[in-house]
XYZ file of C-alpha atoms in Angstrom:
529
model
C 103.448 38.895 -76.700
C 107.345 38.178 -75.457
C 107.558 36.909 -71.362
C 107.453 40.645 -69.898
C 104.155 40.515 -71.298
C 102.847 36.908 -70.165
C 100.928 36.578 -66.448
C 103.362 34.611 -64.915
C 100.650 34.800 -61.600
C 97.864 33.053 -63.965
C 99.272 30.257 -64.824
C 100.641 28.784 -61.515
C 99.697 24.837 -62.197
C 100.433 22.609 -65.479
C 96.584 22.943 -66.507
C 96.671 26.496 -66.668
C 99.493 26.458 -69.317
C 97.264 25.048 -71.950
C 94.538 27.928 -70.711
C 96.688 30.627 -70.665
C 98.179 30.336 -73.938
C 95.058 29.180 -75.920
C 93.476 32.528 -74.147
C 96.234 34.689 -75.615
C 97.541 33.312 -78.940
C 94.836 29.940 -79.603
C 96.247 29.933 -83.608
C 99.836 30.007 -82.086
C 101.507 26.860 -83.004
C 102.797 24.959 -80.027
C 103.247 21.841 -80.845
C 105.426 20.270 -83.304
C 105.353 16.816 -83.542
C 106.174 14.998 -88.055
C 104.559 16.485 -90.117
C 101.777 17.314 -87.231
C 101.409 20.588 -85.618
C 99.670 21.876 -82.790
C 98.474 25.344 -82.234
C 97.082 26.092 -78.548
C 93.324 26.414 -78.755
C 94.274 22.909 -80.390
C 96.015 21.925 -77.115
C 93.808 23.277 -74.819
C 91.042 21.039 -76.109
C 93.264 17.588 -76.476
C 94.562 18.219 -73.186
C 90.473 18.683 -71.847
C 89.791 15.990 -74.213
C 92.606 13.522 -72.234
C 91.265 14.379 -68.432
C 87.830 13.076 -70.093
C 89.509 10.399 -71.343
C 90.676 9.292 -68.178
C 88.274 10.224 -65.541
C 86.415 7.500 -67.232
C 88.557 4.784 -67.261
C 88.457 5.975 -63.066
C 91.902 8.127 -63.231
C 91.302 10.559 -60.304
C 92.990 13.090 -58.714
C 96.249 11.547 -57.314
C 96.539 8.230 -59.377
C 99.224 7.966 -61.116
C 99.503 7.982 -65.238
C 102.700 5.797 -66.898
C 103.992 6.896 -69.773
C 107.447 4.122 -71.659
C 107.961 5.587 -75.484
C 110.370 7.327 -77.086
C 109.281 10.987 -77.299
C 105.803 12.814 -78.443
C 103.790 15.179 -78.982
C 100.641 13.376 -77.604
C 102.679 12.737 -74.673
C 102.161 16.364 -73.225
C 98.714 16.209 -74.194
C 98.793 13.535 -72.120
C 101.132 15.077 -69.373
C 98.787 18.716 -69.453
C 95.203 16.757 -69.611
C 96.864 14.573 -65.968
C 97.512 17.858 -64.373
C 93.979 19.453 -64.782
C 92.342 16.515 -63.257
C 95.019 16.405 -60.306
C 96.218 12.536 -61.948
C 100.513 12.538 -61.776
C 102.332 11.640 -64.958
C 105.165 9.109 -64.668
C 107.319 9.003 -68.049
C 109.519 5.983 -67.734
C 112.422 5.521 -70.073
C 111.932 3.216 -73.697
C 115.454 2.181 -72.748
C 114.585 0.449 -69.172
C 114.900 -3.169 -69.508
C 110.980 -5.193 -69.393
C 111.917 -6.256 -65.622
C 112.587 -2.807 -64.784
C 109.514 -1.306 -66.428
C 107.410 -3.731 -64.552
C 108.055 -2.962 -61.022
C 108.065 0.817 -61.755
C 104.512 0.604 -63.489
C 103.900 -1.674 -59.917
C 105.720 0.644 -57.980
C 103.989 4.264 -59.198
C 100.796 2.315 -58.756
C 99.646 3.377 -61.759
C 95.992 2.529 -62.759
C 97.077 2.992 -66.852
C 100.319 2.451 -69.229
C 100.341 4.507 -72.394
C 103.326 2.734 -74.523
C 104.952 4.242 -77.932
C 105.287 1.647 -81.180
C 108.581 1.099 -79.943
C 108.387 -0.516 -76.674
C 105.255 -2.581 -77.753
C 107.308 -5.726 -77.451
C 108.230 -4.864 -73.795
C 104.766 -4.188 -73.012
C 103.642 -7.020 -74.674
C 106.077 -8.867 -72.474
C 105.128 -7.075 -68.959
C 101.664 -7.266 -69.346
C 101.061 -10.445 -67.579
C 103.120 -9.005 -64.350
C 100.274 -6.071 -64.290
C 97.462 -7.301 -65.556
C 94.887 -5.057 -63.890
C 96.660 -1.744 -65.647
C 94.823 -0.302 -68.616
C 97.317 0.198 -71.724
C 96.316 2.642 -75.090
C 98.880 2.785 -77.789
C 100.231 5.995 -78.763
C 100.235 4.579 -82.404
C 98.073 2.693 -84.430
C 100.111 -1.539 -84.579
C 99.632 -4.399 -83.889
C 99.296 -4.912 -79.738
C 95.469 -4.764 -79.132
C 94.698 -1.808 -77.338
C 93.042 0.928 -77.970
C 95.273 3.827 -80.044
C 95.503 7.388 -78.405
C 93.324 9.283 -80.943
C 91.083 7.112 -80.646
C 90.951 6.828 -77.161
C 90.695 10.415 -76.655
C 88.556 11.750 -79.051
C 85.779 9.407 -77.603
C 85.237 12.216 -75.204
C 84.260 16.133 -75.167
C 86.574 18.698 -75.206
C 84.727 20.579 -71.696
C 87.457 21.522 -69.766
C 86.550 19.092 -66.672
C 85.762 20.396 -62.896
C 88.169 19.951 -60.946
C 90.508 21.742 -57.851
C 93.969 21.577 -58.394
C 96.266 23.001 -55.584
C 100.067 24.060 -56.791
C 101.615 21.942 -53.708
C 99.737 18.357 -55.352
C 102.400 16.408 -57.422
C 101.759 16.593 -61.285
C 105.036 14.454 -62.262
C 106.963 11.770 -61.024
C 110.001 10.932 -62.494
C 111.657 8.360 -61.428
C 115.371 8.127 -60.069
C 118.216 4.936 -61.087
C 118.163 3.699 -56.698
C 121.650 3.767 -54.517
C 120.108 -0.187 -53.556
C 119.061 -0.789 -56.699
C 115.829 -0.046 -56.836
C 114.553 3.144 -58.803
C 112.988 6.079 -56.478
C 109.927 8.349 -57.390
C 111.143 11.880 -57.408
C 107.380 13.652 -56.980
C 107.011 16.485 -58.475
C 104.541 19.388 -57.953
C 103.225 21.957 -59.621
C 104.994 24.861 -57.619
C 107.772 22.735 -58.215
C 107.961 22.833 -61.749
C 106.545 26.461 -61.995
C 107.071 27.872 -59.443
C 111.097 28.792 -59.806
C 110.749 29.648 -63.189
C 108.749 32.386 -62.355
C 111.359 33.605 -60.605
C 114.298 33.038 -62.665
C 111.880 35.109 -65.601
C 110.943 37.803 -62.489
C 115.071 38.688 -62.935
C 115.182 39.350 -66.286
C 117.742 37.171 -67.768
C 119.077 37.044 -71.327
C 119.687 33.534 -72.046
C 115.720 32.710 -69.933
C 114.180 35.557 -71.760
C 111.918 34.363 -74.648
C 109.697 35.711 -77.650
C 106.744 34.698 -79.330
C 108.972 33.688 -82.181
C 111.276 31.148 -80.465
C 110.996 28.226 -81.279
C 112.313 24.834 -78.654
C 113.519 21.219 -79.397
C 113.067 18.935 -77.295
C 114.939 15.596 -77.801
C 116.305 15.301 -74.688
C 114.356 12.192 -73.317
C 110.994 12.483 -71.530
C 111.402 9.993 -68.912
C 114.412 12.948 -67.501
C 113.478 15.837 -66.944
C 115.336 17.533 -69.084
C 113.606 16.449 -71.560
C 109.851 16.525 -69.453
C 111.555 19.724 -68.329
C 112.810 21.601 -71.232
C 109.418 20.404 -73.037
C 107.075 21.857 -70.270
C 109.916 25.310 -69.829
C 108.985 26.587 -73.831
C 105.283 26.130 -73.862
C 104.592 27.718 -70.153
C 106.816 30.590 -72.452
C 104.239 30.318 -75.210
C 106.355 29.036 -77.507
C 106.885 26.362 -80.475
C 108.028 23.174 -79.590
C 109.977 21.024 -82.390
C 109.066 17.457 -80.208
C 112.276 15.036 -81.961
C 110.681 11.253 -81.174
C 114.748 11.302 -80.346
C 118.133 12.182 -80.002
C 119.611 11.565 -83.991
C 122.755 13.149 -84.920
C 122.012 13.267 -88.028
C 118.522 15.020 -87.729
C 119.366 17.667 -85.395
C 120.840 19.965 -87.860
C 117.767 19.424 -90.135
C 115.389 20.865 -87.814
C 117.884 23.537 -86.554
C 118.182 25.061 -89.982
C 114.019 23.383 -91.309
C 112.390 24.105 -88.153
C 114.824 27.157 -86.839
C 115.285 26.569 -83.412
C 116.598 29.201 -81.926
C 116.535 28.118 -78.602
C 117.562 24.175 -77.227
C 118.866 22.000 -74.492
C 121.812 19.084 -75.194
C 124.660 17.549 -73.082
C 127.936 18.123 -74.144
C 128.008 14.638 -75.066
C 125.544 15.020 -78.145
C 126.373 18.357 -79.069
C 130.640 16.955 -79.928
C 128.541 14.090 -82.249
C 125.875 17.104 -83.211
C 129.103 19.512 -84.016
C 131.288 16.533 -85.875
C 128.360 15.653 -88.584
C 130.244 16.495 -92.255
C 127.641 19.158 -92.879
C 127.228 20.774 -89.606
C 129.528 24.578 -90.802
C 126.980 24.021 -94.425
C 124.030 24.489 -91.814
C 122.175 28.266 -91.511
C 122.103 28.789 -87.866
C 121.647 32.603 -87.912
C 118.273 31.284 -86.155
C 119.969 29.413 -83.238
C 120.423 32.228 -79.642
C 121.477 30.072 -77.208
C 122.083 26.410 -76.803
C 121.574 25.357 -73.175
C 123.703 21.590 -71.569
C 123.611 20.069 -68.720
C 124.562 16.505 -67.042
C 128.342 17.249 -67.242
C 131.030 20.539 -68.036
C 132.104 20.911 -71.387
C 135.520 20.658 -72.313
C 136.774 23.137 -73.329
C 138.454 22.397 -76.751
C 134.730 21.337 -77.355
C 133.337 24.098 -76.056
C 135.224 26.159 -78.752
C 134.328 23.846 -81.817
C 130.985 24.402 -80.459
C 130.887 28.532 -80.176
C 132.955 28.572 -83.600
C 130.242 26.209 -85.922
C 126.412 27.154 -84.410
C 127.848 31.162 -83.368
C 125.062 31.372 -80.734
C 125.511 31.280 -76.555
C 126.014 29.391 -74.077
C 124.633 28.012 -70.517
C 125.485 25.381 -68.859
C 122.341 23.659 -66.621
C 123.972 22.026 -62.664
C 120.810 20.187 -61.078
C 119.175 17.225 -60.948
C 115.346 15.081 -61.241
C 114.849 16.163 -57.000
C 115.718 19.577 -58.079
C 113.042 20.022 -61.411
C 116.225 19.955 -63.307
C 118.497 23.693 -63.448
C 119.180 24.923 -59.795
C 122.619 26.310 -61.394
C 123.553 28.343 -64.333
C 126.887 29.478 -66.339
C 126.021 32.480 -67.827
C 127.076 32.971 -71.276
C 129.299 35.901 -70.027
C 131.079 33.274 -68.350
C 132.478 30.762 -71.872
C 135.368 32.395 -73.405
C 136.917 30.220 -75.615
C 140.154 31.126 -74.866
C 139.433 29.278 -70.678
C 139.453 31.118 -67.670
C 138.868 30.078 -63.900
C 134.909 30.132 -64.117
C 134.387 27.629 -67.350
C 135.597 24.605 -64.329
C 132.552 25.646 -62.627
C 128.823 25.200 -62.624
C 128.070 28.685 -61.952
C 126.215 30.964 -59.404
C 122.165 29.384 -58.112
C 118.656 30.267 -60.243
C 116.680 33.195 -58.460
C 115.476 31.815 -54.886
C 118.063 29.215 -55.152
C 120.288 29.144 -51.803
C 123.381 27.427 -51.860
C 125.764 25.525 -48.427
C 128.220 23.791 -48.360
C 128.547 21.291 -45.786
C 130.264 18.510 -43.642
C 129.044 15.307 -42.785
C 127.539 16.771 -39.259
C 125.308 18.778 -42.341
C 127.541 22.195 -41.288
C 128.867 24.566 -44.104
C 132.193 24.960 -44.188
C 134.558 27.900 -44.747
C 134.612 29.175 -48.808
C 136.891 27.909 -51.040
C 136.548 24.376 -48.277
C 135.347 20.521 -49.982
C 131.524 19.312 -48.666
C 128.493 17.902 -50.120
C 126.275 20.845 -51.479
C 123.194 21.286 -50.493
C 120.793 23.117 -51.911
C 116.831 25.025 -50.801
C 114.714 26.267 -53.454
C 111.177 26.340 -54.474
C 112.204 23.561 -56.650
C 112.867 20.609 -54.363
C 111.496 18.087 -54.306
C 108.167 17.438 -52.700
C 110.157 13.774 -51.421
C 110.019 9.999 -52.714
C 107.003 8.113 -53.294
C 106.774 5.347 -50.292
C 109.868 6.449 -49.621
C 110.159 8.059 -46.006
C 112.873 7.235 -44.498
C 115.011 8.192 -47.910
C 113.415 11.164 -48.591
C 114.262 12.107 -45.067
C 117.944 11.062 -45.797
C 117.626 13.354 -48.353
C 115.910 16.638 -47.867
C 115.881 17.964 -43.950
C 113.525 19.194 -41.719
C 115.069 22.666 -42.913
C 114.097 21.934 -46.870
C 117.766 21.921 -47.764
C 118.800 18.970 -50.156
C 121.957 16.784 -50.049
C 122.405 16.768 -53.388
C 125.550 13.828 -53.045
C 127.992 15.949 -55.036
C 130.925 17.113 -53.291
C 131.602 20.981 -54.529
C 133.160 24.028 -53.131
C 131.602 27.570 -53.360
C 134.425 30.399 -54.345
C 134.535 34.162 -52.797
C 132.336 35.973 -55.907
C 129.960 32.234 -54.917
C 130.424 30.545 -58.118
C 129.613 27.291 -57.288
C 132.389 24.112 -58.476
C 131.795 20.571 -58.490
C 134.546 18.453 -57.239
C 133.323 15.089 -57.786
C 131.507 13.347 -56.050
C 129.543 12.054 -52.797
C 127.421 8.911 -53.843
C 129.075 6.664 -56.255
C 126.770 7.860 -58.916
C 128.084 7.620 -62.406
C 126.876 10.028 -65.300
C 127.627 8.140 -68.679
C 125.720 10.726 -71.565
C 123.094 12.091 -69.457
C 122.125 8.480 -68.097
C 122.527 8.064 -64.710
C 123.534 4.992 -63.437
C 123.651 3.355 -59.411
C 127.017 1.221 -58.845
C 124.578 -1.182 -56.812
C 122.432 -1.867 -59.334
C 125.322 -2.952 -62.302
C 126.599 -5.099 -59.517
C 123.869 -6.953 -58.867
C 123.962 -7.892 -62.259
C 126.833 -8.992 -62.997
C 127.112 -10.572 -59.333
C 124.777 -13.089 -60.901
C 127.489 -14.715 -63.534
C 128.444 -18.459 -62.863
C 132.847 -17.408 -62.797
C 132.051 -14.289 -60.275
C 133.066 -14.061 -56.339
C 132.697 -10.207 -56.337
C 132.128 -7.711 -58.894
C 132.936 -3.551 -57.883
C 131.547 -0.935 -60.534
C 133.150 2.042 -60.945
C 132.508 5.230 -63.704
C 135.606 6.139 -65.470
C 136.791 8.895 -68.268
C 135.714 8.530 -71.288
C 136.137 11.238 -74.579
C 132.703 11.193 -75.700
C 130.178 10.289 -72.665
C 131.851 11.357 -70.236
C 131.942 8.705 -67.795
C 131.568 5.039 -68.819
C 131.086 1.990 -66.833
C 133.581 -0.534 -65.583
C 133.349 -3.310 -63.767
C 136.201 -5.336 -61.352
C 135.881 -8.656 -60.961
C 136.907 -10.675 -58.523
C 136.403 -14.764 -59.673
C 135.342 -17.069 -58.627
C 138.788 -20.559 -58.383
C 138.950 -21.685 -61.730
C 137.610 -19.652 -63.292
C 138.375 -17.978 -66.213
C 138.225 -14.753 -67.358
C 135.746 -13.465 -69.993
C 135.052 -10.004 -70.143
C 132.531 -10.445 -73.612
C 130.336 -13.013 -71.626
C 130.261 -11.075 -68.262
C 129.239 -8.358 -70.635
C 126.839 -10.077 -71.863
C 125.228 -11.504 -69.127
C 124.921 -7.875 -67.538
C 123.092 -6.693 -70.831
C 120.884 -9.389 -70.570
C 119.306 -8.263 -67.155
C 119.676 -4.698 -66.953
C 119.393 -1.752 -69.826
C 122.079 -1.990 -72.210
C 123.369 1.607 -71.348
C 124.038 0.665 -68.292
C 125.833 -2.650 -68.307
C 129.869 -2.495 -68.430
C 131.642 -1.129 -70.824
C 134.467 -2.763 -69.822
C 136.080 -5.460 -67.023
C 139.004 -5.057 -64.933
C 140.278 -8.570 -63.268
C 141.730 -8.539 -59.706
C 142.341 -11.130 -57.750
C 140.510 -9.091 -54.368
C 138.625 -6.169 -53.882
C 139.936 -3.626 -51.824
C 138.091 -3.040 -48.440
C 138.533 -1.172 -45.215
C 138.178 -2.742 -42.077
C 135.089 -3.489 -41.919
C 134.498 -5.040 -45.174
C 133.115 -1.678 -47.455
C 134.444 -1.464 -50.349
C 136.996 1.104 -50.661
C 135.087 2.124 -54.386
C 137.723 5.473 -54.520
C 140.945 4.007 -54.299
C 139.359 1.180 -56.921
C 138.798 4.889 -59.048
C 142.309 6.265 -58.153
C 144.235 4.858 -61.518
C 141.657 5.699 -63.906
C 141.263 9.355 -62.890
C 144.858 10.056 -61.882
C 145.956 13.211 -63.012
C 142.903 15.073 -62.958
C 141.922 17.874 -61.928
C 138.346 17.099 -60.651
C 136.858 13.563 -60.336
C 133.965 14.467 -63.053
C 134.151 14.049 -66.508
């Protein structure tokens, strides 16, 4: 069975993914995780059990279910099981601080929280803050909660009756908030699957899947790059090898041992993998394509990866609010000798409309820089319980303003020039300055602070805080960084601090963040890395 023979019209909701492939290829392996294999027949039965166990716990259509942990095959069982009864999966980044996790669980109004072994201490800490949330541990351990397999297997495996529409919300992914609070982007079954149907109809070679394809799911499921990529492989009936977390020392083992044919990674991760001592001794004969995103790939790194991996590369541009990829740079535009298009994000995916607009929302001429706006079936339904934030992002005509500044060339290629928003992307993690500034402000020596992203050869960008001290205070960068790390996730905390007498502001008092960024980005063509 190839992608051409799959009836994608029969897979209009996530729950249908397991049902369809269980009918067509029940004995084919759907998921592999640390020695455990799940066939599509197993996946259908176990998602039925998970769905019935959720119902037994009072979870119904529209209710949110939270998952906190690293990657697991059982996460995908839960995701599709919830989808079968119309419940909504809300995965949470396992690296978040306990207070951040508690906020997300409470904001989502989750009825249940599923916890991986690596975050048990975090769950125990926030337990008193979420007393009405039932907790299930994904693995056996010292915690006192029911464990996932026992919880699941207490139910029968008949398909639960439910009427699910493709416009129902299926996944709620939290994105960092410009005001310091994360927002839940609501993604419907249609958002997730509709665009993929159109893309497959276009028959792009890099997007073609066959029955022998094996996908590596290594990006965290708390991001669209992890959950979305995992779904893509399963929709296409491929085998998904789930890595608990991205480990550069194990990726090469997965490629060779599990015969990986496709994988998605961020350039920062690729850089680590390709420079492993044994990278040039691995058998890459089964590896067809590496898809990468979150940032452009430096030409020197691309040359190195093309030489070592010997496969096709395809850049992916998108965001949580668009269910991931809506622009792609095809393999044929990846030239190790370098070309003008290598600086582009790429072309719109089938069914995706792109325009570049000014502040008033009017389209700007070809080649002129403005804010990138997207309209497609993949655009989110909105932000959970935030109508004003939704209206500010998605207009009544369906155009979603990305917050990225860029331009379109005469051939329709999108080039990202800068960010309209102040978001920092470091190693594929989205970090908003307001959130970091809030964590730094409480330090007794800090009078005011502005957080910016500066170029970083490894992670793309690094978080830097520009601090004005209180009178008489001594500059102690390490102490301020440690203070911030105690309040927010480590990846969000500043990696460095520069001290300044006073922050530059305009007449209305707004910090001139671009003026602060300029010395660090001087001489670079783009203000993203």
